[in-house]
C-alpha positions in Angstrom: 0.0 0.0 0.0 3.0 2.3 0.1 2.4 3.7 -3.4 -1.1 5.0 -2.4 -1.2 8.6 -1.3 -3.7 9.2 1.5 -4.0 11.2 4.8 -3.1 9.6 8.1 -5.7 11.2 10.4 -5.5 8.4 12.9 -2.0 9.5 14.0 -3.7 12.0 16.3 -6.1 9.5 17.8 -3.8 6.7 18.9 -3.7 7.3 22.7 -5.8 9.1 25.3 -3.0 11.6 25.9 -2.7 12.3 22.2 -6.5 12.8 21.9 -6.4 15.2 24.9 -3.5 17.1 23.3 -5.5 17.9 20.2 -8.9 18.2 21.7 -10.7 21.3 20.2 -13.7 21.7 22.6 -13.5 21.7 26.4 -16.3 21.4 28.9 -15.6 22.9 32.3 -17.5 23.1 35.6 -17.4 26.9 35.3 -19.5 26.6 32.2 -22.5 25.1 34.0 -25.4 27.0 35.5 -27.6 24.9 37.9 -31.4 25.5 37.9 -33.1 25.4 41.3 -36.8 25.5 42.2 -37.6 27.2 45.5 -40.8 26.6 47.4 -42.7 28.5 50.0 -42.8 26.8 53.4 -40.3 25.0 55.5 -38.8 21.6 55.7 -39.8 20.5 52.2 -37.6 18.8 49.6 -40.0 17.5 47.0 -38.7 15.2 44.3 -40.0 16.1 40.8 -41.5 12.9 39.6 -40.8 13.6 35.9 -37.2 14.8 36.5 -35.3 12.1 38.6 -32.7 13.7 40.8 -34.4 17.2 40.7 -36.1 18.6 43.8 -38.2 21.6 44.8 -36.7 22.9 48.0 -37.7 25.4 50.7 -35.3 28.1 51.9 -34.1 26.0 54.9 -32.5 23.6 52.4 -31.0 26.3 50.2 -27.7 26.6 52.0 -27.1 22.9 51.7 -27.7 23.0 48.0 -25.5 26.0 47.5 -22.6 24.4 49.5 -22.8 21.4 47.2 -22.5 23.6 44.2 -19.5 25.4 45.6 -17.8 22.1 46.5 -18.3 20.9 42.9 -16.8 24.2 41.5 -20.2 25.2 39.9 -20.2 28.9 40.1 -23.6 29.9 38.9 -27.3 29.1 39.8 -30.5 30.2 38.2 -33.5 30.6 40.6 -37.1 29.7 39.8 -39.8 30.3 42.3 -42.9 28.3 43.2 -45.3 30.6 45.1 -48.2 29.7 47.3 -50.4 32.5 45.9 -51.2 33.3 42.3 -53.3 36.0 40.6 -54.1 37.4 37.2 -51.1 39.7 37.1 -48.5 37.5 38.9 -48.0 39.9 41.7 -45.8 37.5 43.7 -43.3 37.7 40.9 -42.4 41.3 41.7 -43.2 41.4 45.5 -40.1 42.5 47.4 -40.6 39.5 49.7 -41.5 37.0 46.9 -40.0 33.6 47.1 -37.3 34.3 44.5 -36.4 37.6 46.1 -36.0 35.9 49.5 -34.0 33.1 47.9 -31.6 35.5 46.2 -31.0 37.5 49.4 -30.2 34.3 51.3 -27.9 32.9 48.6 -26.0 36.2 48.3 -25.6 36.5 52.1 -24.6 32.9 52.8 -22.8 32.0 49.5 -21.6 35.3 48.0 -19.1 33.6 45.7 -22.0 32.2 43.6 -23.3 34.2 40.6 -27.1 34.3 41.0 -29.2 34.5 37.9 -32.9 35.3 38.4 -35.5 33.9 36.0 -37.7 36.8 35.2 -41.2 35.7 34.0 -44.8 35.7 35.2 -45.9 32.2 34.3 -45.2 30.6 37.7 -47.1 33.4 39.4 -50.2 33.9 37.3 -53.4 31.9 37.9 -53.7 31.3 34.2 -50.1 30.1 33.7 -49.2 32.5 30.8 -46.1 34.6 30.7 -48.0 37.9 30.5 -51.2 39.5 31.4 -54.3 38.1 29.7 -56.9 40.6 28.4 -59.9 39.3 26.5 -58.2 36.0 25.9 -55.0 37.5 24.5 -51.6 38.2 26.0 -51.4 42.0 26.4 -47.8 42.6 25.4 -47.2 46.2 26.5 -49.1 45.9 29.8 -47.1 42.8 30.5 -43.8 44.6 30.1 -44.6 46.8 33.1 -45.0 43.8 35.4 -42.0 42.1 34.0 -39.9 45.2 34.5 -41.1 45.5 38.1 -40.1 41.9 38.6 -36.6 42.5 37.3 -36.0 45.5 39.5 -37.1 43.8 42.7 -34.8 40.8 41.8 -31.9 43.2 41.3 -32.7 44.9 44.6 -32.6 41.5 46.3 -29.1 41.1 44.9 -29.4 39.2 41.7 -26.2 39.3 39.6 -28.0 38.7 36.3 -31.6 39.2 35.2 -32.8 36.4 32.8 -36.1 37.3 31.2 -37.9 34.3 29.6 -41.3 35.7 28.7 -40.8 36.4 24.9 -42.9 39.6 24.9 -41.8 42.1 22.2 -39.5 44.7 23.7 -38.9 43.0 26.9 -35.1 43.6 26.9 -35.5 47.3 26.2 -38.1 47.7 28.9 -36.1 45.8 31.5 -32.9 47.6 30.6 -34.6 51.0 31.0 -36.2 49.9 34.3 -32.9 48.6 35.7 -31.0 51.7 34.7 -33.6 54.1 36.2 -33.5 52.1 39.4 -29.7 52.4 39.7 -28.9 49.0 38.4 -27.0 49.9 35.2 -24.3 47.4 36.3 -26.7 44.4 36.3 -26.6 42.5 33.0 -29.5 41.0 31.1 -29.3 37.4 30.0 -32.1 37.3 27.4 -34.0 34.2 26.4 -33.6 35.7 22.9 -34.4 32.5 21.0 -37.1 30.5 22.8 -39.1 28.0 20.8 -42.6 26.8 21.6 -41.2 23.4 22.2 -42.6 20.0 23.4 -39.4 19.5 25.5 -40.7 21.7 28.4 -43.2 19.4 29.9 -41.2 18.2 33.0 -40.2 21.8 33.8 -43.9 22.8 34.0 -44.4 20.0 36.5 -41.5 21.4 38.6 -42.5 25.1 38.4 -46.3 24.6 38.4 -46.4 26.8 35.3 -48.6 24.9 32.8 -51.0 27.3 31.0 -54.6 26.8 32.1 -55.9 27.4 28.6 -54.4 27.4 25.1 -50.7 27.3 24.7 -47.7 29.7 24.2 -47.4 29.6 20.5 -48.6 33.1 20.1 -45.4 34.5 21.8 -42.9 31.6 21.7 -41.3 30.8 18.4 -42.3 28.2 15.8 -39.8 25.3 15.8 -39.7 25.4 12.0 -38.2 28.9 11.8 -34.5 29.8 11.5 -34.5 33.4 10.2 -37.0 34.4 12.9 -34.4 33.3 15.4 -31.9 35.7 14.0 -34.4 38.6 14.0 -35.2 37.9 17.6 -31.6 37.8 18.6 -30.8 40.9 16.7 -33.6 42.8 18.4 -32.4 41.8 21.8 -28.8 42.8 21.0 -30.0 46.2 19.8 -32.1 46.6 23.0 -29.1 46.0 25.2 -28.9 42.3 26.0 -25.6 41.2 27.5 -26.1 37.4 27.0 -28.2 35.5 24.5 -29.9 32.2 25.3 -31.1 29.6 22.8 -33.8 27.3 24.3 -34.0 24.3 23.9 -30.5 23.4 23.1 -30.1 19.9 21.7 -32.7 20.1 18.9 -31.5 23.6 17.9 -27.7 23.3 17.7 -27.9 24.7 14.1 -29.6 27.8 15.5 -27.0 28.1 18.3 -24.2 28.0 15.8 -25.7 30.6 13.6 -26.5 33.0 16.5 -22.9 32.6 17.8 -21.5 33.3 14.3 -23.6 36.5 13.9 -23.4 38.1 17.3 -20.5 38.9 19.5 -22.1 38.2 22.9 -21.8 35.3 25.3 -24.1 32.5 24.2 -26.0 30.3 26.6 -27.5 26.9 25.8 -30.5 25.9 27.9 -30.4 22.1 28.1 -34.1 21.8 29.0 -36.1 19.4 31.2 -37.4 17.1 28.4 -33.8 16.6 27.2 -32.8 15.8 30.8 -35.7 13.4 31.5 -35.3 11.4 28.3 -31.7 10.6 29.2 -32.5 9.8 32.8 -35.3 7.4 31.7 -33.0 5.7 29.2 -30.3 5.4 31.8 -32.6 3.9 34.4 -33.6 1.3 31.9 -30.0 0.4 31.1 -30.3 1.6 27.5 -27.5 4.2 27.6 -24.4 5.0 29.6 -25.5 8.1 31.3 -22.1 9.6 32.0 -20.9 9.2 28.5 -24.0 10.4 26.8 -24.4 13.5 29.0 -20.8 14.6 28.6 -21.1 14.0 24.8 -24.3 16.0 24.7 -23.0 19.0 26.7 -19.8 19.0 24.7 -21.9 19.2 21.5 -23.5 22.4 22.8 -20.1 23.9 23.5 -18.9 22.8 20.0 -22.0 24.5 18.5 -20.9 27.8 20.1 -22.3 27.9 23.7 -20.1 29.6 26.2 -22.4 28.6 29.1 -25.0 25.8 29.6 -28.0 25.9 31.9 -28.5 22.2 32.7 -30.1 20.0 35.4 -27.2 17.7 34.8 -24.8 20.3 36.3 -24.1 18.5 39.5 -23.6 15.1 37.8 -21.5 16.6 35.0 -19.3 18.4 37.5 -18.7 15.2 39.5 -17.6 13.4 36.3 -15.4 16.3 35.2 -13.8 16.5 38.6 -12.9 12.9 38.4 
């Protein structure tokens, strides 16, 4: 075969040390953001049935959870609230003593090294489960912006390091940026859910956050999964309005979108590895169909390879343990 001219690509794959030497994409514990669901009450650590290993916790369990993250070298957490009371405008979302605001204050006091991201939406707090105010059966975009902005400001007042609005109302980044600046929080960045699809992968999250819509669906404000150019328009609007990070959600089925957003915009890109993606792997692993560690690390690495700088993932603790090994 010596007279045949061909490339010897396998030279760089022969040993583990050689493969590590030429590895192009690296996943680190610092890249991971852990989502946590905080409940009203005391002494509660509820397992989420559709998300094995994920719990809703009350504030008295919060320090234990945060210490575990620090020990694993996970440096960021995103906080979701599960309130006792809901109403038509989601007033507990922007109450200064709302569950998320109290959780943020506690985390920043007890674990100041952690970066705290506040999910900024109304869906967990409204009695109808939509991400904005409902008027005559429709989501009132501009009225909703005022409540969402109030929510962002109270979260910043509580000590949130980053505001992450997920509501998909038109103009939400501009409204929040203006509200934060006027309240003296010009230093607090906005991590926008810039590209958020009306996906079927969100079901387990809605169990955990008690946020399923009570009528209709969210297709009138979240994006059609078939659309690519619309994603670029959405991201471009948020960049123009002052976003500091861009999120693509979900991640795994939208790696093409992630790559295109990364190539077009010079901002940190965040992949949201959503609940349905998590639960499918957990179920397959529990049935012995896949090697959980290998498939999770491969999946998260694919998101980094597609352009993600950070990954919001329920696998953060597991992934960190494996990476730390």
